[in-house]
mmCIF file of C-alpha atoms and ligand atoms in Angstrom:
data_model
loop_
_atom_site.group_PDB
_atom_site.id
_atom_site.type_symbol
_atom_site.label_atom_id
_atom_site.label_comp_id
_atom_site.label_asym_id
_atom_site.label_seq_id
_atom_site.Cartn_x
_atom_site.Cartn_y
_atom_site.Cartn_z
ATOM 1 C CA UNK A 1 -10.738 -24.298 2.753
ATOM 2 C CA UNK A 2 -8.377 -24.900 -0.202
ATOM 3 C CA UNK A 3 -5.120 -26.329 0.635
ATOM 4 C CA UNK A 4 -2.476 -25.985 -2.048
ATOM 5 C CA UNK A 5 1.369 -27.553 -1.480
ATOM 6 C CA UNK A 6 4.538 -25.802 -2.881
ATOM 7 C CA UNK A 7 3.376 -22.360 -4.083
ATOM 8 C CA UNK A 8 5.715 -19.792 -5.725
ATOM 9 C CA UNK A 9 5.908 -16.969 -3.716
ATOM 10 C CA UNK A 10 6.726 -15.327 -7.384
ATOM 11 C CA UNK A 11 2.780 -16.444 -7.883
ATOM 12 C CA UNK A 12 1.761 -14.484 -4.594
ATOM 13 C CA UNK A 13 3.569 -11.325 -5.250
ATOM 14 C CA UNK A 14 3.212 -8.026 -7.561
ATOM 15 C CA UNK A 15 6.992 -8.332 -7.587
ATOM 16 C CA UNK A 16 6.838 -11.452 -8.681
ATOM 17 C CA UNK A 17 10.280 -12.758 -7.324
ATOM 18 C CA UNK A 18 10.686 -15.467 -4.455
ATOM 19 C CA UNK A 19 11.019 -19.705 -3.870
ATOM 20 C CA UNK A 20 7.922 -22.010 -2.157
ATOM 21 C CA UNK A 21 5.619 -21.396 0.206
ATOM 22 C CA UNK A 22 5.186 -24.651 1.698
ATOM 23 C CA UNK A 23 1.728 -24.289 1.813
ATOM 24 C CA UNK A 24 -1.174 -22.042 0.943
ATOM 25 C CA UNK A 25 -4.295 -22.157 2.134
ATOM 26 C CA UNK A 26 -7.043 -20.222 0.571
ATOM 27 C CA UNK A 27 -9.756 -18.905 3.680
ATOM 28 C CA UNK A 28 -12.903 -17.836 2.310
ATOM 29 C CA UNK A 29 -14.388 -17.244 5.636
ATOM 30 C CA UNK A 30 -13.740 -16.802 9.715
ATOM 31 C CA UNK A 31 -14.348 -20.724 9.945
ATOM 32 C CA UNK A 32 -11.358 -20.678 7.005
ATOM 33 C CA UNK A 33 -9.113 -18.802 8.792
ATOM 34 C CA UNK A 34 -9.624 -20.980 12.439
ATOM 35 C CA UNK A 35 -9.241 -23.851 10.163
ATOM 36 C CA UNK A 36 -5.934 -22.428 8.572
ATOM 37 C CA UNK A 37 -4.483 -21.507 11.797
ATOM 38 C CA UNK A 38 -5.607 -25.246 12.846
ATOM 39 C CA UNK A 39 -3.579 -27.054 10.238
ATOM 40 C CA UNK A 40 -0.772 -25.122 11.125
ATOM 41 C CA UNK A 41 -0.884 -25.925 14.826
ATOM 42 C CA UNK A 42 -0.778 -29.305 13.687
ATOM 43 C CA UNK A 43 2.318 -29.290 11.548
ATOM 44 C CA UNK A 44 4.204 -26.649 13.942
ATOM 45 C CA UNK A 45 4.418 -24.584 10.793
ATOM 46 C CA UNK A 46 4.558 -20.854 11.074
ATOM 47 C CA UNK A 47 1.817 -18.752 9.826
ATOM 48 C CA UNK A 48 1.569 -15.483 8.151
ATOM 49 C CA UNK A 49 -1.508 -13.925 5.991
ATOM 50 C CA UNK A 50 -1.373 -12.633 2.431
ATOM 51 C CA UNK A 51 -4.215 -10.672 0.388
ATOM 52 C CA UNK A 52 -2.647 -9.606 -2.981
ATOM 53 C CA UNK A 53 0.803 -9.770 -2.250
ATOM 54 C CA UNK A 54 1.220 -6.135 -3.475
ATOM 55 C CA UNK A 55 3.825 -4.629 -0.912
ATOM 56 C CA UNK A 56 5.865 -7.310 -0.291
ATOM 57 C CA UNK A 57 9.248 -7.965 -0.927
ATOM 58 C CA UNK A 58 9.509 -12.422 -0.582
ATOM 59 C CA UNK A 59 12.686 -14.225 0.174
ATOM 60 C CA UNK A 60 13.666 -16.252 -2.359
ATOM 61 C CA UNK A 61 14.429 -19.040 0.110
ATOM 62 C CA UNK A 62 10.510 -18.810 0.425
ATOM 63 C CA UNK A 63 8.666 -19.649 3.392
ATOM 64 C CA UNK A 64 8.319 -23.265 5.303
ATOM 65 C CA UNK A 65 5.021 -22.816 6.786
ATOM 66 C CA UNK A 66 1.371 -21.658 6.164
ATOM 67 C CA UNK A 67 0.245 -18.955 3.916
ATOM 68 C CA UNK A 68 -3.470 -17.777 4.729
ATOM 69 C CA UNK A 69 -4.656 -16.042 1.672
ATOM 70 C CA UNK A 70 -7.595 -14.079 2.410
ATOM 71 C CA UNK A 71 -10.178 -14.933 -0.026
ATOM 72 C CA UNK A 72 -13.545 -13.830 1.745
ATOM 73 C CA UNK A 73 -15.782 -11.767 -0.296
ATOM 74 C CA UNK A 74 -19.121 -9.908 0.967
ATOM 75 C CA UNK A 75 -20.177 -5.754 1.292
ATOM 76 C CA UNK A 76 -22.525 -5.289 3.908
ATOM 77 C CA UNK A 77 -24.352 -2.128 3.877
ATOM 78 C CA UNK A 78 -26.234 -0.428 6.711
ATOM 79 C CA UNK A 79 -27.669 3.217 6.246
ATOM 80 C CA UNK A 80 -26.944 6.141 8.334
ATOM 81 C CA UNK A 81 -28.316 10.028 8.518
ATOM 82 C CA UNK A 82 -26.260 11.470 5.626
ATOM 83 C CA UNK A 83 -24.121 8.217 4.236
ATOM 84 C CA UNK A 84 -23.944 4.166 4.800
ATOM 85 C CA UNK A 85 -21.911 2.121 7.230
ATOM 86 C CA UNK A 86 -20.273 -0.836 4.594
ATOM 87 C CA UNK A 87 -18.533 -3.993 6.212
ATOM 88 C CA UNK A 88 -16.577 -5.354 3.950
ATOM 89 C CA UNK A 89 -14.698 -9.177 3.875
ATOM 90 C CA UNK A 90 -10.766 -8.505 4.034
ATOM 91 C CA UNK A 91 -10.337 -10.447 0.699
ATOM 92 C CA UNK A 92 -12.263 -8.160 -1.790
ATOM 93 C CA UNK A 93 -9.768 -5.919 -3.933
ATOM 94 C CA UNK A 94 -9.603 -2.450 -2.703
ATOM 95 C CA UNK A 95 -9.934 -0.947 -6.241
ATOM 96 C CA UNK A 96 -12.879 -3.092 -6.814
ATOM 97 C CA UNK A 97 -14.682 -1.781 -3.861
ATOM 98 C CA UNK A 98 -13.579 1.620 -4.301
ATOM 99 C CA UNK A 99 -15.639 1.432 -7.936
ATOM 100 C CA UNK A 100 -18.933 -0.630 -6.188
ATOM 101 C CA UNK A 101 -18.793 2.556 -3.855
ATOM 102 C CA UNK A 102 -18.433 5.429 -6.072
ATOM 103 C CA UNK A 103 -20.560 3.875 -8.741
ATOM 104 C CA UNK A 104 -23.430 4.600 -6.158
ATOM 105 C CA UNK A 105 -22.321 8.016 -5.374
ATOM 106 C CA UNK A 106 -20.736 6.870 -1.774
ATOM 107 C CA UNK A 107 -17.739 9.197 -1.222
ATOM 108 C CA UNK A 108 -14.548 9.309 0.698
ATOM 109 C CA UNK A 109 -12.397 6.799 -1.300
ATOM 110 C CA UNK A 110 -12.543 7.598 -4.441
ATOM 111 C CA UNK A 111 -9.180 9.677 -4.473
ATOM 112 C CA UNK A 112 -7.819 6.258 -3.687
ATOM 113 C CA UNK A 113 -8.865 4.429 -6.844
ATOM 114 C CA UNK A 114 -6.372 2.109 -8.264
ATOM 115 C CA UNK A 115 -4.092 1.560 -5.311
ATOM 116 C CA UNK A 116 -3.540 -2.278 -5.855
ATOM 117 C CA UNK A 117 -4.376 -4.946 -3.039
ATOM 118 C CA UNK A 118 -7.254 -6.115 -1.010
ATOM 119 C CA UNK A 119 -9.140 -4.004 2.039
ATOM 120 C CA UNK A 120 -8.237 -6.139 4.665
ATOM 121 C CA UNK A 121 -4.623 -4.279 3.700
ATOM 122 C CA UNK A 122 -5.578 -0.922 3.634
ATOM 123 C CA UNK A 123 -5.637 -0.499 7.324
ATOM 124 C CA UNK A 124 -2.678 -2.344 7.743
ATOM 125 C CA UNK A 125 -0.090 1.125 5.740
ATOM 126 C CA UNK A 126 -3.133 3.430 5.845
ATOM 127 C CA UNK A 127 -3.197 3.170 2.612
ATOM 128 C CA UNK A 128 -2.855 7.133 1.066
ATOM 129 C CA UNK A 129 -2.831 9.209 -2.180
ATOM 130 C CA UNK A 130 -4.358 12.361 -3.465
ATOM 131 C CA UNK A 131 -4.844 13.841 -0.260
ATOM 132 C CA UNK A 132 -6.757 11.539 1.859
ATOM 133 C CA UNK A 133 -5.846 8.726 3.701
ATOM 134 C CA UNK A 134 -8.594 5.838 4.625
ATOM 135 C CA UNK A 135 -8.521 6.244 7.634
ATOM 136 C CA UNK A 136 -10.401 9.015 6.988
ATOM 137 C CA UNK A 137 -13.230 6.474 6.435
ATOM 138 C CA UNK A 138 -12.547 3.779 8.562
ATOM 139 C CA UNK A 139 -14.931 3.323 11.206
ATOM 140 C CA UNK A 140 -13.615 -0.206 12.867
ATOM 141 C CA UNK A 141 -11.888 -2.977 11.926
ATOM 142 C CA UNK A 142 -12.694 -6.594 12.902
ATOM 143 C CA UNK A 143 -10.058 -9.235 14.145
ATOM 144 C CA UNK A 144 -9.661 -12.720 14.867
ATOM 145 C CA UNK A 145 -7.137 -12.468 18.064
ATOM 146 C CA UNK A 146 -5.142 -15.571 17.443
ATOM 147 C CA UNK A 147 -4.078 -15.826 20.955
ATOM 148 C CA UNK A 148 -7.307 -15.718 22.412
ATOM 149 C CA UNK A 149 -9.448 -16.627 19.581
ATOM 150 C CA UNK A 150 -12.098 -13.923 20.130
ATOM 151 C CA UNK A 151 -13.688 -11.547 17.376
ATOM 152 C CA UNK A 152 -12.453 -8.035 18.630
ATOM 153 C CA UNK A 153 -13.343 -4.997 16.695
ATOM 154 C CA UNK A 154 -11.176 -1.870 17.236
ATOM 155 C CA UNK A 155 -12.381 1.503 16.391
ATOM 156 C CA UNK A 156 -10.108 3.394 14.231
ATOM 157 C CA UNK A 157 -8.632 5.647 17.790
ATOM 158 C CA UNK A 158 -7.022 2.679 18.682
ATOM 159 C CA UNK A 159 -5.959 1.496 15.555
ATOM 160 C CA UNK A 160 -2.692 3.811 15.942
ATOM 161 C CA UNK A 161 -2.900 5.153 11.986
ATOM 162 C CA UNK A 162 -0.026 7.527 11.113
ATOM 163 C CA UNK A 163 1.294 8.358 8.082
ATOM 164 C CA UNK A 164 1.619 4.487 6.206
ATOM 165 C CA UNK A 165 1.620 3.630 10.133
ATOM 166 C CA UNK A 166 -0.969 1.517 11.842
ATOM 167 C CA UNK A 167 -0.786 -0.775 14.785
ATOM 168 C CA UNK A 168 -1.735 -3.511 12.539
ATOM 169 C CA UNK A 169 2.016 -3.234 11.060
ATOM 170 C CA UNK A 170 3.251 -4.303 14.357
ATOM 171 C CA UNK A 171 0.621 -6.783 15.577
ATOM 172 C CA UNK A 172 0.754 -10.022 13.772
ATOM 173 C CA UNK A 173 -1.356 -12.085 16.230
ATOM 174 C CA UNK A 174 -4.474 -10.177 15.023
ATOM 175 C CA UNK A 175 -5.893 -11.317 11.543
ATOM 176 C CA UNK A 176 -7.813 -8.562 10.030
ATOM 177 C CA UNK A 177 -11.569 -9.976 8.759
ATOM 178 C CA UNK A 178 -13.474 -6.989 7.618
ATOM 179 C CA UNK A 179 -13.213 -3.352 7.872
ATOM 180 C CA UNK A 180 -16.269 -1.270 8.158
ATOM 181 C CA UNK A 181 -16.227 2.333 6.132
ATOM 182 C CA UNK A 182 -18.623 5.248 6.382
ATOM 183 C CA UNK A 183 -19.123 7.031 2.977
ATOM 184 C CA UNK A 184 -21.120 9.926 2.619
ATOM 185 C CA UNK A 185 -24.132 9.900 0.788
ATOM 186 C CA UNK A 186 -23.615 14.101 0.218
ATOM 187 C CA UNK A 187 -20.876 14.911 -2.576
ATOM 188 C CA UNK A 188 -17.370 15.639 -0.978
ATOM 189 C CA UNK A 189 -15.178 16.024 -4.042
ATOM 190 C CA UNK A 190 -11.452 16.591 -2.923
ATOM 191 C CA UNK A 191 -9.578 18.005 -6.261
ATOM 192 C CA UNK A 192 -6.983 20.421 -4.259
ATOM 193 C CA UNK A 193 -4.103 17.777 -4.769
ATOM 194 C CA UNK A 194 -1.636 19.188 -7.346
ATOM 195 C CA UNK A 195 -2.336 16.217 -9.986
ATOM 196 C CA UNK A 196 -6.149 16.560 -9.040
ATOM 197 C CA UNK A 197 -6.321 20.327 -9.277
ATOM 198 C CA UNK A 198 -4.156 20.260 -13.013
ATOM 199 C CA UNK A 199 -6.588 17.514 -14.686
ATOM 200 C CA UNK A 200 -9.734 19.802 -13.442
ATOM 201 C CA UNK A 201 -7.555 23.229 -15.164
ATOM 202 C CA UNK A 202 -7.152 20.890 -18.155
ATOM 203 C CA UNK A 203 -11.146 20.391 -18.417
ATOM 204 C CA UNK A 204 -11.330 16.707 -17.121
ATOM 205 C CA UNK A 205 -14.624 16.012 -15.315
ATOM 206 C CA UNK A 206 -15.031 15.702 -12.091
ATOM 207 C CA UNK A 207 -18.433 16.290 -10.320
ATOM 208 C CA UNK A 208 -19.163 12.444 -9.114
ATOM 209 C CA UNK A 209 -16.963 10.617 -7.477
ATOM 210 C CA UNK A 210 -16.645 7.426 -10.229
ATOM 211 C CA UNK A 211 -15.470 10.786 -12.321
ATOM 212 C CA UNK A 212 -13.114 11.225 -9.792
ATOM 213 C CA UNK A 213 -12.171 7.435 -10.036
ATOM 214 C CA UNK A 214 -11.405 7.643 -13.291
ATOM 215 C CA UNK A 215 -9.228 11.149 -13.522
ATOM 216 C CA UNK A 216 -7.059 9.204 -10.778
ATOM 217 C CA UNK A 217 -6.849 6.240 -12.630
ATOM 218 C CA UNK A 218 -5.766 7.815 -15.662
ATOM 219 C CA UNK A 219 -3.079 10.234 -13.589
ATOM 220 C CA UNK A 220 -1.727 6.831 -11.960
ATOM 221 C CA UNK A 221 -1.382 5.063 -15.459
ATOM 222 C CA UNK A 222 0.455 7.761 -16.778
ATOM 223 C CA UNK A 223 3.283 7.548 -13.514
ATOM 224 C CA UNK A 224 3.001 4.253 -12.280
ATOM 225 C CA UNK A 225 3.925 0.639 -13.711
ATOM 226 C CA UNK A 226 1.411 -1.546 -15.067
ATOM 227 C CA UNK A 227 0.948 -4.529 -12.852
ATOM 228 C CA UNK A 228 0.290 -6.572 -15.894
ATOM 229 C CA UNK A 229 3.569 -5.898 -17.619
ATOM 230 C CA UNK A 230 6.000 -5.234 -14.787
ATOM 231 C CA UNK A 231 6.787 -6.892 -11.097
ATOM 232 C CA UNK A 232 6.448 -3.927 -9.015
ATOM 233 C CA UNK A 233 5.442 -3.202 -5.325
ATOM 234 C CA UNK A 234 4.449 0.523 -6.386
ATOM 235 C CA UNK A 235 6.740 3.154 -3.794
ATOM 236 C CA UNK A 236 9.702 0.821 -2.791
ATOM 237 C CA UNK A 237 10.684 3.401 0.160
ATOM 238 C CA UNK A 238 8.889 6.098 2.159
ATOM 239 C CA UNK A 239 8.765 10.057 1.607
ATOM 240 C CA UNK A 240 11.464 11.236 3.799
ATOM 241 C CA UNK A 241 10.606 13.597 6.721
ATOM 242 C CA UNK A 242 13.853 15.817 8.055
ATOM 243 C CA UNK A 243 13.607 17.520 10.363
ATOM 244 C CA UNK A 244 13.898 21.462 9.878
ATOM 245 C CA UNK A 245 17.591 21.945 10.019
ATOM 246 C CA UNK A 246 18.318 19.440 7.461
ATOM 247 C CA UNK A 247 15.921 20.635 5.433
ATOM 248 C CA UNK A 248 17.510 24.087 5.269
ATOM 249 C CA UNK A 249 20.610 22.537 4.697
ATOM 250 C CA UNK A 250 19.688 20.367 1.764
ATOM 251 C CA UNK A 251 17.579 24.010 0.310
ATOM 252 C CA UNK A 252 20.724 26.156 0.496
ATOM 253 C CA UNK A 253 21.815 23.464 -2.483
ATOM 254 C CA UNK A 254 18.854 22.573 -3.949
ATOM 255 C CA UNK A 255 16.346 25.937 -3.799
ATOM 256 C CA UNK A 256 13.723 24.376 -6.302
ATOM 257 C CA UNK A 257 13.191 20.784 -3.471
ATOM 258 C CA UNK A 258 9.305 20.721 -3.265
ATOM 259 C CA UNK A 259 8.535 20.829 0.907
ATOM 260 C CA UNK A 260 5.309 19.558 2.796
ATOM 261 C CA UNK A 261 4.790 20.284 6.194
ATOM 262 C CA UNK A 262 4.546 17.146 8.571
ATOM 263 C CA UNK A 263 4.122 16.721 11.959
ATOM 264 C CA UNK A 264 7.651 16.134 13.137
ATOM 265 C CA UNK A 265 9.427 17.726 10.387
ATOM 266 C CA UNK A 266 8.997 18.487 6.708
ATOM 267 C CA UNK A 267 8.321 15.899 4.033
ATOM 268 C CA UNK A 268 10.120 15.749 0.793
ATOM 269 C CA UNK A 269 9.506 13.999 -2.230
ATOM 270 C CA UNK A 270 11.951 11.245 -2.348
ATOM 271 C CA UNK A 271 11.822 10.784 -6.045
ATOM 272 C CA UNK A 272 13.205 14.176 -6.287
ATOM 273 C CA UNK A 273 16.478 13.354 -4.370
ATOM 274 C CA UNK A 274 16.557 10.486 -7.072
ATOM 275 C CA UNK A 275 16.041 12.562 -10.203
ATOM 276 C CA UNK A 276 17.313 15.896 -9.390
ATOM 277 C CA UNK A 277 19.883 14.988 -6.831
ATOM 278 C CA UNK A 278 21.487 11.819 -7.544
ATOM 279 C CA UNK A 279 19.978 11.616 -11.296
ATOM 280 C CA UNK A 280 18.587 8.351 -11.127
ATOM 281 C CA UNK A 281 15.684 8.074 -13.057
ATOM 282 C CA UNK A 282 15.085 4.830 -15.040
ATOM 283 C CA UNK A 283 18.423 3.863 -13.483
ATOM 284 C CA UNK A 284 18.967 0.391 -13.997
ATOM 285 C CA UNK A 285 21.112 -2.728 -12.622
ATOM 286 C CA UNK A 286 20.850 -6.210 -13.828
ATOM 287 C CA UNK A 287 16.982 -6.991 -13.732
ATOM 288 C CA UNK A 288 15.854 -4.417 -11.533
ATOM 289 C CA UNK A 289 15.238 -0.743 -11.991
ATOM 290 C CA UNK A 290 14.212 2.627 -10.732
ATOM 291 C CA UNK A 291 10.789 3.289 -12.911
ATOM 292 C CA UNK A 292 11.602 5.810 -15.565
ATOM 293 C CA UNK A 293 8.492 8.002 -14.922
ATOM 294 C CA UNK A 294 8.354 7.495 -10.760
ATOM 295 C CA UNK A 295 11.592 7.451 -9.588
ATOM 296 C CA UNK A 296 10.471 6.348 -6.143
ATOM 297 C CA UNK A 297 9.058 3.015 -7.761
ATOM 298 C CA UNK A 298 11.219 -0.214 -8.119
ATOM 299 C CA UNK A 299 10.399 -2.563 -11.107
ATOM 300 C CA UNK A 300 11.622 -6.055 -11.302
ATOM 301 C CA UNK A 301 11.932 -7.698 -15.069
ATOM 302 C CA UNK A 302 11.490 -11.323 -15.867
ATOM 303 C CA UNK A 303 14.613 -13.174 -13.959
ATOM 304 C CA UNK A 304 14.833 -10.902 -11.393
ATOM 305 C CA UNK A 305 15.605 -12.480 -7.805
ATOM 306 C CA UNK A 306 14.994 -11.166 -3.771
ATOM 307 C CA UNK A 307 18.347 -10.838 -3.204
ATOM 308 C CA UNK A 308 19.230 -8.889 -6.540
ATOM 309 C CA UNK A 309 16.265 -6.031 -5.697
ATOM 310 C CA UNK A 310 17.372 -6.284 -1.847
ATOM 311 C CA UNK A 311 20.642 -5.237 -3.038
ATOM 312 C CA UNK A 312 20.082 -2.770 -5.750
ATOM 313 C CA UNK A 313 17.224 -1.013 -2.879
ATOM 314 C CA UNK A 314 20.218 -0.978 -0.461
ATOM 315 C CA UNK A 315 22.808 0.607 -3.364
ATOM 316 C CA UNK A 316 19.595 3.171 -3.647
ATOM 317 C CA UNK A 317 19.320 3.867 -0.213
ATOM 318 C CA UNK A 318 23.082 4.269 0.675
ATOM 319 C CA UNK A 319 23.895 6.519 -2.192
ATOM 320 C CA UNK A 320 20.541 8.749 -1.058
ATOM 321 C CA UNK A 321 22.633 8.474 2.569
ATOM 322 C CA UNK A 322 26.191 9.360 0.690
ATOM 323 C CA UNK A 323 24.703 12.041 -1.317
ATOM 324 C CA UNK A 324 22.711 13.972 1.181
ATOM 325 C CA UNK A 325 22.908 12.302 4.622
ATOM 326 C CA UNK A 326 18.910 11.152 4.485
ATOM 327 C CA UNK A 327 18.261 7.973 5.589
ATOM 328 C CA UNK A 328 15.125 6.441 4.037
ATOM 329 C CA UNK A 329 12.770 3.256 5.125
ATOM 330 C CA UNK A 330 11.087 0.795 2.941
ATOM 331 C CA UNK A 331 7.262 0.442 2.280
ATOM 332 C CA UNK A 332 7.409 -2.495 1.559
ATOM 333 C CA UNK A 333 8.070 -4.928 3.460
ATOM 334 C CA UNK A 334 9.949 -8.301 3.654
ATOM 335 C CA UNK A 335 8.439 -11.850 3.572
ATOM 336 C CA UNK A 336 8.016 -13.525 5.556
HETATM 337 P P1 LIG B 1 3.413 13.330 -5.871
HETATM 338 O O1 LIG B 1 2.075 13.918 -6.120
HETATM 339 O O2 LIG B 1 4.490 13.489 -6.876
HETATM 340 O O3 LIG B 1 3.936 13.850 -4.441
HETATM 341 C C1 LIG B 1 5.192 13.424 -3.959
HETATM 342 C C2 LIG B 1 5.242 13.629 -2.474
HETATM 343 O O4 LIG B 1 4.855 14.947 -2.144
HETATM 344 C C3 LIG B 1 4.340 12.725 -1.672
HETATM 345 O O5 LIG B 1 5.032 12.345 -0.517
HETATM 346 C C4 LIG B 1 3.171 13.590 -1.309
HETATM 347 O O6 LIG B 1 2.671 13.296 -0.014
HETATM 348 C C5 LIG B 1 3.810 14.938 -1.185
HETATM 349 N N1 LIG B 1 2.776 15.941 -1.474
HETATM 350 C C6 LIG B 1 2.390 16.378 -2.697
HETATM 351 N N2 LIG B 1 1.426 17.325 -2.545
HETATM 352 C C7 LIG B 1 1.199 17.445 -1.223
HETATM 353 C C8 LIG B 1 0.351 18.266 -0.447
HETATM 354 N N3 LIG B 1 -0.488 19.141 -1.016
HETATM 355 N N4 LIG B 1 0.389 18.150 0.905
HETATM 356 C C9 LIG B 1 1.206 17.266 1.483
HETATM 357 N N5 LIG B 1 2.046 16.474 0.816
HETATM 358 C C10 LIG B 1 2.052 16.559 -0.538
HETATM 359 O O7 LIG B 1 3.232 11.797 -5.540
HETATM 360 P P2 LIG B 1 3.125 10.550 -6.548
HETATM 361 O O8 LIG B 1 4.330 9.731 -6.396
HETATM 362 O O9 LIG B 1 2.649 10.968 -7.894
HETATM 363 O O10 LIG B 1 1.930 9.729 -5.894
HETATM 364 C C11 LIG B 1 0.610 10.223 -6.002
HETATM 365 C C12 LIG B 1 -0.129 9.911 -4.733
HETATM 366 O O11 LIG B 1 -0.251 8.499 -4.576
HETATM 367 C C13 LIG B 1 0.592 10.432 -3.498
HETATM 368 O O12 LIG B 1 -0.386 10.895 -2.590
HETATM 369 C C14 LIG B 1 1.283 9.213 -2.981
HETATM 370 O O13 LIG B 1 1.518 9.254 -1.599
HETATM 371 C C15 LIG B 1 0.291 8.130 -3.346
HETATM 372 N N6 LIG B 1 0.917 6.814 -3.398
HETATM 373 C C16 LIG B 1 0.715 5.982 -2.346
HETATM 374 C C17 LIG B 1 1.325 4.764 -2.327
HETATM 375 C C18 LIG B 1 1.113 3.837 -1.167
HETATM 376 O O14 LIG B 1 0.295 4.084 -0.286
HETATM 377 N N7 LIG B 1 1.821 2.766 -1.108
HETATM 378 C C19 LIG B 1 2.112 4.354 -3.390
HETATM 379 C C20 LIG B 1 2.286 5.215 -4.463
HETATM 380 C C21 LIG B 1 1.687 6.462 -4.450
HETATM 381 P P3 LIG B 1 1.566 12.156 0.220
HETATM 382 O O15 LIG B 1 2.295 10.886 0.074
HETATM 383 O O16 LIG B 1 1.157 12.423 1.617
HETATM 384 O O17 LIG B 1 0.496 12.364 -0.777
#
């Protein structure tokens, strides 16, 4: 296990804003982990696990205790009648294994190429986009109960996925190790997504899934931030869902608000209220902003601090409250 001392949260974090992390320690492995959680029992430090820091908004009074950055690496395979079981170590990047699996024609995440992070956080928001969610895939995920110290591994029905929802959200005693996916070894190309369906009308191929891969890549880099030229934590706040009533309400004004049904209400595209509603695209306060071509995306330039994008997300959210009475979470979420 590497041990580092007095680690920029900044250096943790897509956002790239936040003060020291006491300490970091890098866990390659279960015995890593136990060994992490070990040193911190022996300083009385807190704990709390990072993969890529990529939906995380840090405090810039930083944290006094122990990071455990998931480093493990390591794709299992194990065949199955039409597709293959793959365990996978928390630490691998998600977009990385999305490519090892569609580059040998395993489907069911393709449509979620380019999503930054590691797996061991895609259970944790059910990670989503162009019409699939992976929980779709996931068969079971494996955790080290830190109260116990046992190995459990919880099939996805208990998992409690919901839309960006999991029980993992809620459940910080359990430290996810490896999640196992079952891809299909049959071709299952899902195109019906608006974006999806518009590259296929515009001639873009996409009969294998590393095809797929690649239209989504190309629609993301078109609407979202570049990681390598802007702090970003990609959607700062979820879709809305209102329930029916206010819905209505918020048509009789605005007739053209795009609508998707949901299960307690109906969904609407929050970076519409921003454009169309409350014109805020590319709107802009000190070092932070509202991305220019995704509304519903916060960027942070160089100088930026927590506390400034804390405040200009809460100016965001209350005039979304003033203007239409919607009330809208964060994605992301605070650290620690
Ligand atoms: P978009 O396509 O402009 O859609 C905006 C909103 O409309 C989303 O809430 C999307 O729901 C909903 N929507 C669109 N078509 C739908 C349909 N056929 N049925 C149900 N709901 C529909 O979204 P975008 O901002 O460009 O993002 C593209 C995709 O990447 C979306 O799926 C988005 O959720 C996903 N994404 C995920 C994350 C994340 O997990 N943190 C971050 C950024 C973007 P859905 O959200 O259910 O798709």
């Amino acid at each position: 296990m590497i041990v580092r001392e007095s680690v920029p949260l900044a250096s943790l974090s897509t956002l790239r804003v936040g003060g020291l992390a006491r300490y970091v320690c890098e866990a390659a492995s279960e015995a890593d982990v136990r060994e992490a959680l070990a040193f911190a029992t022996e300083r009385a430090l807190p704990w709390r696990v990072l993969g890529e820091g990529s939906n995380i908004l840090p405090s810039d009074e930083g944290f006094s205790g122990v990071i455990i950055l998931m480093k493990s690496r390591g794709i299992e395979e194990t065949a199955r009648e039409g597709g293959v079981l793959l365990q996978v170590a928390a630490g691998e990047s998600w977009d990385g294994f999305v490519e090892y699996a569609s580059e040998r024609s395993l489907w069911g995440v393709e449509n979620l190429a380019g999503i930054p992070g590691t797996v061991g956080a895609s259970p944790v928001q059910n990670i989503g986009a162009y019409g699939t969610e992976v929980r779709e895939t996931i068969r079971s995920v494996t955790v080290l109960n830190t109260t116990t110290g046992a190995i459990e591994e919880i099939a996805t029905e208990a998992c409690g996925f919901g839309y960006r929802e999991s029980r993992f959200k809620h459940d910080p005693s359990r430290i996810i190790l490896s999640v196992t996916y079952e891809l299909s070894t049959a071709a299952l190309p899902r195109i019906g997504y608006a974006d999806l369906a518009r590259a296929k009308e515009a001639g873009v191929p996409m009969d294998t899934a590393m095809e797929i891969v690649s239209a989504v890549r190309e629609i993301r880099a078109r609407k979202f931030p570049d990681l390598r030229v802007y702090g970003t934590a990609g959607s700062f706040f979820k879709n809305p869902v209102l329930p029916v009533r206010a819905f209505e309400t918020m048509q009789e004004t605005y007739p053209d608000v795009p609508s998707y049904p949901a299960t307690d209400g109906i969904k609407v595209p929050l970076a519409f209220v921003l454009d169309k509603v409350l014109n805020l695209r590319g709107y802009q306060k000190g070092n932070v902003a509202l991305f220019e071509k995704q509304p519903l995306v916060l960027v942070s330039h160089a100088g930026a601090t927590a506390s400034e994008i804390d405040a200009f997300a809460h100016e965001i959210a209350q005039k979304v409250f003033d203007a239409t009475g919607i009330t809208i979470d964060r994605e992301v979420r605070t650290f620690p």
